Amino acid sequence: MSNEKVMKKAKEIIKNHPIGVLATVESNAPHIRYMAFYCEDSEGFTLYSATKKNTEKVEEIEENGHTSILLGYTGKGLNDEYIEVKGHCRISEDEEIKKKIWQDSFSRWFEGPEDPNYVILAITPQTIRFLNNEHQQTEEVTI
């Protein structure tokens, strides 16, 4: 699968199934949690997720930026297509990105896109694996 096709298919899965699992590293062990992910069509391929600045995940990412994400499995059947993204995560306070990612539902946790406690996890993929795809094979692509 070409990188262009990979990006298109991965963005489609993320758009249709934005809730996934984010794994970070805590004391040399995996630490996982559910998060909502966004991938802007106008940009290359960066996954974004909103979070509070003063969280364990931010501390873990600052110490070790390696991450893994699972997205797409809906639980409707054992053959649901999903992706695994392995990459590097950084904390972004870029005002433009914060405004692009902002959703009204974030008001539950933040006062607005200018809230200083509102930060973005920006994940740059290194590999993407498609599982349970139409050919029932695992496909892995290095980005």
Short mmCIF file of N, CA and C in Angstrom, two decimals:
data_model
loop_
_atom_site.label_atom_id
_atom_site.label_comp_id
_atom_site.label_asym_id
_atom_site.label_seq_id
_atom_site.Cartn_x
_atom_site.Cartn_y
_atom_site.Cartn_z
N MET A 1 0.86 -1.17 0.00
CA MET A 1 0.00 0.00 0.00
C MET A 1 0.90 1.23 0.00
N SER A 2 0.64 2.18 -0.88
CA SER A 2 1.45 3.39 -0.95
C SER A 2 1.19 4.27 0.28
N ASN A 3 2.15 5.15 0.58
CA ASN A 3 1.98 6.04 1.73
C ASN A 3 0.75 6.92 1.58
N GLU A 4 0.45 7.36 0.35
CA GLU A 4 -0.74 8.20 0.12
C GLU A 4 -2.01 7.43 0.45
N LYS A 5 -2.08 6.17 0.04
CA LYS A 5 -3.25 5.34 0.34
C LYS A 5 -3.34 5.06 1.84
N VAL A 6 -2.18 4.84 2.46
CA VAL A 6 -2.15 4.61 3.91
C VAL A 6 -2.72 5.81 4.64
N MET A 7 -2.26 7.01 4.29
CA MET A 7 -2.73 8.23 4.94
C MET A 7 -4.24 8.38 4.76
N LYS A 8 -4.71 8.17 3.55
CA LYS A 8 -6.14 8.33 3.26
C LYS A 8 -6.96 7.33 4.07
N LYS A 9 -6.56 6.06 4.07
CA LYS A 9 -7.30 5.03 4.79
C LYS A 9 -7.24 5.27 6.30
N ALA A 10 -6.08 5.62 6.81
CA ALA A 10 -5.94 5.88 8.25
C ALA A 10 -6.80 7.07 8.67
N LYS A 11 -6.80 8.15 7.87
CA LYS A 11 -7.63 9.32 8.19
C LYS A 11 -9.11 8.97 8.18
N GLU A 12 -9.51 8.09 7.28
CA GLU A 12 -10.90 7.65 7.21
C GLU A 12 -11.29 6.89 8.49
N ILE A 13 -10.43 6.01 8.94
CA ILE A 13 -10.70 5.25 10.17
C ILE A 13 -10.77 6.20 11.36
N ILE A 14 -9.84 7.15 11.44
CA ILE A 14 -9.82 8.10 12.56
C ILE A 14 -11.08 8.96 12.55
N LYS A 15 -11.48 9.43 11.37
CA LYS A 15 -12.68 10.27 11.27
C LYS A 15 -13.92 9.51 11.72
N ASN A 16 -14.03 8.24 11.33
CA ASN A 16 -15.21 7.44 11.66
C ASN A 16 -15.18 6.86 13.07
N HIS A 17 -13.99 6.74 13.64
CA HIS A 17 -13.83 6.14 14.97
C HIS A 17 -12.77 6.91 15.75
N PRO A 18 -13.08 8.13 16.19
CA PRO A 18 -12.06 8.97 16.83
C PRO A 18 -11.64 8.55 18.24
N ILE A 19 -12.42 7.70 18.87
CA ILE A 19 -12.06 7.27 20.23
C ILE A 19 -11.16 6.05 20.13
N GLY A 20 -10.02 6.15 20.79
CA GLY A 20 -9.06 5.06 20.75
C GLY A 20 -8.28 4.98 22.04
N VAL A 21 -7.29 4.12 22.03
CA VAL A 21 -6.46 3.89 23.21
C VAL A 21 -5.08 4.49 22.96
N LEU A 22 -4.61 5.29 23.89
CA LEU A 22 -3.28 5.88 23.85
C LEU A 22 -2.42 5.18 24.89
N ALA A 23 -1.28 4.67 24.47
CA ALA A 23 -0.33 4.06 25.40
C ALA A 23 0.91 4.94 25.50
N THR A 24 1.29 5.24 26.72
CA THR A 24 2.53 5.96 26.99
C THR A 24 3.40 5.05 27.86
N VAL A 25 4.56 5.57 28.25
CA VAL A 25 5.48 4.78 29.07
C VAL A 25 5.55 5.42 30.45
N GLU A 26 5.29 4.60 31.47
CA GLU A 26 5.37 5.05 32.86
C GLU A 26 6.27 4.08 33.61
N SER A 27 7.41 4.56 34.08
CA SER A 27 8.37 3.70 34.81
C SER A 27 8.69 2.43 34.03
N ASN A 28 9.00 2.60 32.75
CA ASN A 28 9.37 1.49 31.85
C ASN A 28 8.25 0.48 31.63
N ALA A 29 7.02 0.87 31.84
CA ALA A 29 5.87 -0.03 31.62
C ALA A 29 4.78 0.73 30.87
N PRO A 30 3.95 0.02 30.09
CA PRO A 30 2.87 0.70 29.37
C PRO A 30 1.83 1.28 30.34
N HIS A 31 1.29 2.43 29.96
CA HIS A 31 0.19 3.06 30.69
C HIS A 31 -0.81 3.48 29.62
N ILE A 32 -2.03 2.94 29.69
CA ILE A 32 -3.01 3.18 28.63
C ILE A 32 -4.23 3.92 29.16
N ARG A 33 -4.88 4.63 28.21
CA ARG A 33 -6.14 5.31 28.53
C ARG A 33 -6.86 5.62 27.21
N TYR A 34 -8.19 5.80 27.32
CA TYR A 34 -8.98 6.18 26.15
C TYR A 34 -8.83 7.67 25.91
N MET A 35 -8.75 8.03 24.63
CA MET A 35 -8.65 9.43 24.23
C MET A 35 -9.43 9.61 22.92
N ALA A 36 -9.75 10.85 22.60
CA ALA A 36 -10.34 11.18 21.30
C ALA A 36 -9.22 11.76 20.44
N PHE A 37 -9.17 11.33 19.18
CA PHE A 37 -8.10 11.75 18.27
C PHE A 37 -8.68 12.46 17.05
N TYR A 38 -7.89 13.38 16.51
CA TYR A 38 -8.27 14.16 15.36
C TYR A 38 -7.09 14.20 14.40
N CYS A 39 -7.40 14.22 13.12
CA CYS A 39 -6.36 14.32 12.10
C CYS A 39 -6.88 15.29 11.04
N GLU A 40 -6.25 16.44 10.95
CA GLU A 40 -6.68 17.47 10.01
C GLU A 40 -6.37 17.04 8.58
N ASP A 41 -7.35 17.14 7.69
CA ASP A 41 -7.15 16.77 6.29
C ASP A 41 -6.14 17.65 5.57
N SER A 42 -6.03 18.89 5.98
CA SER A 42 -5.18 19.84 5.27
C SER A 42 -3.69 19.65 5.60
N GLU A 43 -3.41 18.88 6.64
CA GLU A 43 -2.03 18.70 7.05
C GLU A 43 -1.52 17.35 6.60
N GLY A 44 -0.24 17.11 6.76
CA GLY A 44 0.35 15.82 6.42
C GLY A 44 -0.35 14.71 7.18
N PHE A 45 0.29 14.16 8.15
CA PHE A 45 -0.37 13.16 8.97
C PHE A 45 0.14 13.30 10.39
N THR A 46 -0.56 14.07 11.16
CA THR A 46 -0.30 14.22 12.59
C THR A 46 -1.61 13.97 13.29
N LEU A 47 -1.57 13.13 14.31
CA LEU A 47 -2.75 12.90 15.15
C LEU A 47 -2.71 13.90 16.29
N TYR A 48 -3.88 14.41 16.66
CA TYR A 48 -3.97 15.36 17.76
C TYR A 48 -4.98 14.85 18.78
N SER A 49 -4.70 15.17 20.04
CA SER A 49 -5.62 14.85 21.12
C SER A 49 -5.49 15.93 22.18
N ALA A 50 -6.60 16.38 22.70
CA ALA A 50 -6.60 17.44 23.71
C ALA A 50 -6.43 16.84 25.10
N THR A 51 -5.74 17.57 25.96
CA THR A 51 -5.57 17.13 27.33
C THR A 51 -5.25 18.31 28.23
N LYS A 52 -5.31 18.07 29.52
CA LYS A 52 -4.90 19.09 30.49
C LYS A 52 -3.39 19.03 30.66
N LYS A 53 -2.81 20.19 30.89
CA LYS A 53 -1.36 20.32 31.03
C LYS A 53 -0.84 19.55 32.25
N ASN A 54 -1.58 19.53 33.32
CA ASN A 54 -1.10 18.94 34.57
C ASN A 54 -1.61 17.51 34.76
N THR A 55 -1.32 16.63 33.79
CA THR A 55 -1.76 15.24 33.87
C THR A 55 -0.56 14.30 33.84
N GLU A 56 -0.80 13.07 34.27
CA GLU A 56 0.24 12.04 34.22
C GLU A 56 0.74 11.84 32.80
N LYS A 57 -0.20 11.83 31.84
CA LYS A 57 0.21 11.56 30.46
C LYS A 57 1.18 12.61 29.95
N VAL A 58 0.99 13.86 30.31
CA VAL A 58 1.91 14.92 29.89
C VAL A 58 3.29 14.69 30.50
N GLU A 59 3.32 14.35 31.78
CA GLU A 59 4.60 14.05 32.44
C GLU A 59 5.29 12.87 31.76
N GLU A 60 4.52 11.82 31.46
CA GLU A 60 5.09 10.63 30.83
C GLU A 60 5.63 10.94 29.45
N ILE A 61 4.92 11.73 28.68
CA ILE A 61 5.34 12.08 27.32
C ILE A 61 6.58 12.97 27.36
N GLU A 62 6.63 13.89 28.31
CA GLU A 62 7.81 14.73 28.43
C GLU A 62 9.05 13.90 28.77
N GLU A 63 8.86 12.83 29.52
CA GLU A 63 9.97 11.95 29.88
C GLU A 63 10.32 10.98 28.76
N ASN A 64 9.30 10.48 28.06
CA ASN A 64 9.51 9.51 26.98
C ASN A 64 8.37 9.68 25.98
N GLY A 65 8.70 10.20 24.81
CA GLY A 65 7.67 10.54 23.82
C GLY A 65 7.17 9.38 22.96
N HIS A 66 7.69 8.17 23.18
CA HIS A 66 7.22 7.03 22.39
C HIS A 66 5.79 6.69 22.78
N THR A 67 4.96 6.43 21.78
CA THR A 67 3.56 6.13 22.05
C THR A 67 3.02 5.14 21.04
N SER A 68 1.92 4.51 21.42
CA SER A 68 1.20 3.60 20.54
C SER A 68 -0.28 3.89 20.71
N ILE A 69 -1.01 3.83 19.58
CA ILE A 69 -2.44 4.17 19.59
C ILE A 69 -3.20 3.10 18.82
N LEU A 70 -4.35 2.69 19.34
CA LEU A 70 -5.26 1.79 18.63
C LEU A 70 -6.54 2.56 18.34
N LEU A 71 -6.98 2.49 17.07
CA LEU A 71 -8.20 3.19 16.65
C LEU A 71 -8.98 2.35 15.66
N GLY A 72 -10.30 2.40 15.77
CA GLY A 72 -11.15 1.82 14.74
C GLY A 72 -12.00 0.66 15.16
N TYR A 73 -11.57 -0.12 16.11
CA TYR A 73 -12.35 -1.27 16.53
C TYR A 73 -13.59 -0.79 17.26
N THR A 74 -14.76 -1.25 16.79
CA THR A 74 -16.01 -0.77 17.40
C THR A 74 -16.66 -1.80 18.30
N GLY A 75 -16.15 -3.01 18.29
CA GLY A 75 -16.73 -4.05 19.13
C GLY A 75 -17.94 -4.71 18.55
N LYS A 76 -18.25 -4.41 17.28
CA LYS A 76 -19.43 -5.01 16.65
C LYS A 76 -19.15 -6.42 16.13
N GLY A 77 -17.89 -6.75 16.04
CA GLY A 77 -17.55 -8.07 15.54
C GLY A 77 -16.05 -8.28 15.54
N LEU A 78 -15.65 -9.51 15.49
CA LEU A 78 -14.23 -9.81 15.53
C LEU A 78 -13.49 -9.37 14.28
N ASN A 79 -14.20 -9.03 13.23
CA ASN A 79 -13.55 -8.64 11.98
C ASN A 79 -13.52 -7.13 11.76
N ASP A 80 -13.80 -6.34 12.78
CA ASP A 80 -13.75 -4.89 12.63
C ASP A 80 -12.34 -4.45 12.26
N GLU A 81 -12.24 -3.60 11.23
CA GLU A 81 -10.95 -3.09 10.82
C GLU A 81 -10.48 -2.04 11.83
N TYR A 82 -9.19 -2.07 12.14
CA TYR A 82 -8.64 -1.07 13.02
C TYR A 82 -7.17 -0.83 12.68
N ILE A 83 -6.62 0.24 13.25
CA ILE A 83 -5.22 0.57 13.00
C ILE A 83 -4.46 0.70 14.32
N GLU A 84 -3.19 0.40 14.23
CA GLU A 84 -2.26 0.64 15.33
C GLU A 84 -1.24 1.64 14.80
N VAL A 85 -1.08 2.73 15.51
CA VAL A 85 -0.13 3.77 15.13
C VAL A 85 0.96 3.81 16.19
N LYS A 86 2.19 3.63 15.77
CA LYS A 86 3.33 3.80 16.67
C LYS A 86 4.05 5.06 16.22
N GLY A 87 4.38 5.90 17.18
CA GLY A 87 5.03 7.14 16.80
C GLY A 87 5.62 7.88 17.96
N HIS A 88 5.87 9.15 17.72
CA HIS A 88 6.46 10.02 18.73
C HIS A 88 5.47 11.12 19.05
N CYS A 89 5.29 11.38 20.33
CA CYS A 89 4.33 12.37 20.79
C CYS A 89 5.07 13.54 21.43
N ARG A 90 4.56 14.73 21.16
CA ARG A 90 5.07 15.93 21.81
C ARG A 90 3.89 16.75 22.33
N ILE A 91 4.15 17.60 23.28
CA ILE A 91 3.13 18.47 23.84
C ILE A 91 3.18 19.79 23.07
N SER A 92 2.03 20.23 22.56
CA SER A 92 1.97 21.47 21.80
C SER A 92 1.06 22.47 22.49
N GLU A 93 1.53 23.70 22.55
CA GLU A 93 0.71 24.80 23.04
C GLU A 93 0.47 25.81 21.92
N ASP A 94 0.66 25.37 20.68
CA ASP A 94 0.46 26.20 19.50
C ASP A 94 -0.99 26.67 19.45
N GLU A 95 -1.19 27.98 19.49
CA GLU A 95 -2.54 28.56 19.54
C GLU A 95 -3.37 28.20 18.31
N GLU A 96 -2.75 28.14 17.15
CA GLU A 96 -3.47 27.81 15.92
C GLU A 96 -4.00 26.37 15.97
N ILE A 97 -3.17 25.46 16.40
CA ILE A 97 -3.60 24.05 16.52
C ILE A 97 -4.69 23.93 17.58
N LYS A 98 -4.51 24.60 18.70
CA LYS A 98 -5.51 24.54 19.76
C LYS A 98 -6.88 25.01 19.26
N LYS A 99 -6.90 26.05 18.46
CA LYS A 99 -8.16 26.55 17.91
C LYS A 99 -8.75 25.59 16.88
N LYS A 100 -7.89 24.97 16.04
CA LYS A 100 -8.37 24.02 15.04
C LYS A 100 -9.01 22.80 15.70
N ILE A 101 -8.41 22.34 16.78
CA ILE A 101 -8.86 21.12 17.43
C ILE A 101 -10.04 21.37 18.37
N TRP A 102 -10.18 22.60 18.83
CA TRP A 102 -11.21 22.94 19.82
C TRP A 102 -12.60 22.47 19.40
N GLN A 103 -13.32 21.89 20.37
CA GLN A 103 -14.72 21.51 20.19
C GLN A 103 -15.49 21.99 21.41
N ASP A 104 -16.75 22.30 21.20
CA ASP A 104 -17.58 22.81 22.31
C ASP A 104 -17.61 21.85 23.49
N SER A 105 -17.51 20.55 23.22
CA SER A 105 -17.53 19.56 24.31
C SER A 105 -16.35 19.72 25.26
N PHE A 106 -15.28 20.38 24.81
CA PHE A 106 -14.11 20.59 25.67
C PHE A 106 -14.41 21.57 26.81
N SER A 107 -15.52 22.31 26.70
CA SER A 107 -15.88 23.29 27.73
C SER A 107 -16.09 22.64 29.08
N ARG A 108 -16.29 21.36 29.07
CA ARG A 108 -16.43 20.60 30.32
C ARG A 108 -15.13 20.65 31.14
N TRP A 109 -13.99 20.78 30.44
CA TRP A 109 -12.68 20.73 31.11
C TRP A 109 -11.91 22.04 31.01
N PHE A 110 -12.22 22.85 30.00
CA PHE A 110 -11.44 24.05 29.74
C PHE A 110 -12.34 25.26 29.56
N GLU A 111 -11.80 26.44 29.85
CA GLU A 111 -12.57 27.68 29.71
C GLU A 111 -12.66 28.13 28.26
N GLY A 112 -11.83 27.62 27.41
CA GLY A 112 -11.82 27.98 25.99
C GLY A 112 -10.48 27.63 25.39
N PRO A 113 -10.30 27.87 24.09
CA PRO A 113 -9.04 27.52 23.44
C PRO A 113 -7.83 28.28 23.99
N GLU A 114 -8.07 29.39 24.68
CA GLU A 114 -6.97 30.17 25.25
C GLU A 114 -6.62 29.72 26.66
N ASP A 115 -7.37 28.77 27.23
CA ASP A 115 -7.10 28.28 28.58
C ASP A 115 -5.66 27.78 28.65
N PRO A 116 -4.86 28.30 29.59
CA PRO A 116 -3.45 27.89 29.67
C PRO A 116 -3.26 26.42 30.07
N ASN A 117 -4.28 25.79 30.61
CA ASN A 117 -4.18 24.38 30.99
C ASN A 117 -4.55 23.45 29.83
N TYR A 118 -5.01 24.01 28.72
CA TYR A 118 -5.40 23.24 27.53
C TYR A 118 -4.19 23.10 26.63
N VAL A 119 -3.74 21.85 26.44
CA VAL A 119 -2.62 21.56 25.55
C VAL A 119 -3.03 20.44 24.59
N ILE A 120 -2.24 20.29 23.56
CA ILE A 120 -2.50 19.29 22.54
C ILE A 120 -1.38 18.27 22.50
N LEU A 121 -1.76 17.00 22.45
CA LEU A 121 -0.79 15.95 22.18
C LEU A 121 -0.70 15.87 20.66
N ALA A 122 0.49 16.00 20.12
CA ALA A 122 0.71 15.92 18.68
C ALA A 122 1.55 14.67 18.42
N ILE A 123 0.95 13.69 17.74
CA ILE A 123 1.60 12.41 17.51
C ILE A 123 2.00 12.31 16.04
N THR A 124 3.29 12.12 15.80
CA THR A 124 3.82 11.91 14.46
C THR A 124 4.05 10.42 14.29
N PRO A 125 3.29 9.77 13.40
CA PRO A 125 3.43 8.33 13.21
C PRO A 125 4.78 7.94 12.61
N GLN A 126 5.28 6.79 13.07
CA GLN A 126 6.46 6.18 12.48
C GLN A 126 6.06 4.93 11.71
N THR A 127 5.09 4.19 12.26
CA THR A 127 4.52 3.04 11.55
C THR A 127 3.02 3.01 11.78
N ILE A 128 2.31 2.49 10.77
CA ILE A 128 0.87 2.29 10.88
C ILE A 128 0.60 0.85 10.46
N ARG A 129 -0.11 0.13 11.30
CA ARG A 129 -0.51 -1.24 10.98
C ARG A 129 -2.01 -1.28 10.80
N PHE A 130 -2.46 -1.87 9.70
CA PHE A 130 -3.88 -2.09 9.45
C PHE A 130 -4.17 -3.54 9.81
N LEU A 131 -5.16 -3.75 10.65
CA LEU A 131 -5.51 -5.09 11.08
C LEU A 131 -6.96 -5.36 10.73
N ASN A 132 -7.26 -6.60 10.43
CA ASN A 132 -8.61 -7.02 10.03
C ASN A 132 -9.08 -6.24 8.81
N ASN A 133 -8.18 -5.99 7.87
CA ASN A 133 -8.56 -5.25 6.67
C ASN A 133 -9.32 -6.17 5.71
N GLU A 134 -9.65 -5.63 4.56
CA GLU A 134 -10.48 -6.38 3.61
C GLU A 134 -9.85 -7.70 3.16
N HIS A 135 -8.52 -7.79 3.23
CA HIS A 135 -7.84 -9.02 2.83
C HIS A 135 -7.56 -9.95 4.02
N GLN A 136 -8.01 -9.54 5.21
CA GLN A 136 -7.79 -10.27 6.45
C GLN A 136 -6.32 -10.54 6.71
N GLN A 137 -5.51 -9.56 6.33
CA GLN A 137 -4.07 -9.63 6.57
C GLN A 137 -3.66 -8.39 7.33
N THR A 138 -2.59 -8.52 8.09
CA THR A 138 -2.01 -7.37 8.75
C THR A 138 -1.06 -6.70 7.77
N GLU A 139 -1.24 -5.42 7.56
CA GLU A 139 -0.35 -4.65 6.70
C GLU A 139 0.33 -3.59 7.56
N GLU A 140 1.65 -3.50 7.44
CA GLU A 140 2.39 -2.50 8.20
C GLU A 140 3.14 -1.60 7.24
N VAL A 141 3.04 -0.31 7.46
CA VAL A 141 3.69 0.67 6.61
C VAL A 141 4.54 1.57 7.49
N THR A 142 5.78 1.78 7.11
CA THR A 142 6.66 2.71 7.81
C THR A 142 6.52 4.07 7.14
N ILE A 143 6.27 5.08 7.93
CA ILE A 143 6.06 6.44 7.42
C ILE A 143 7.38 7.17 7.39
#
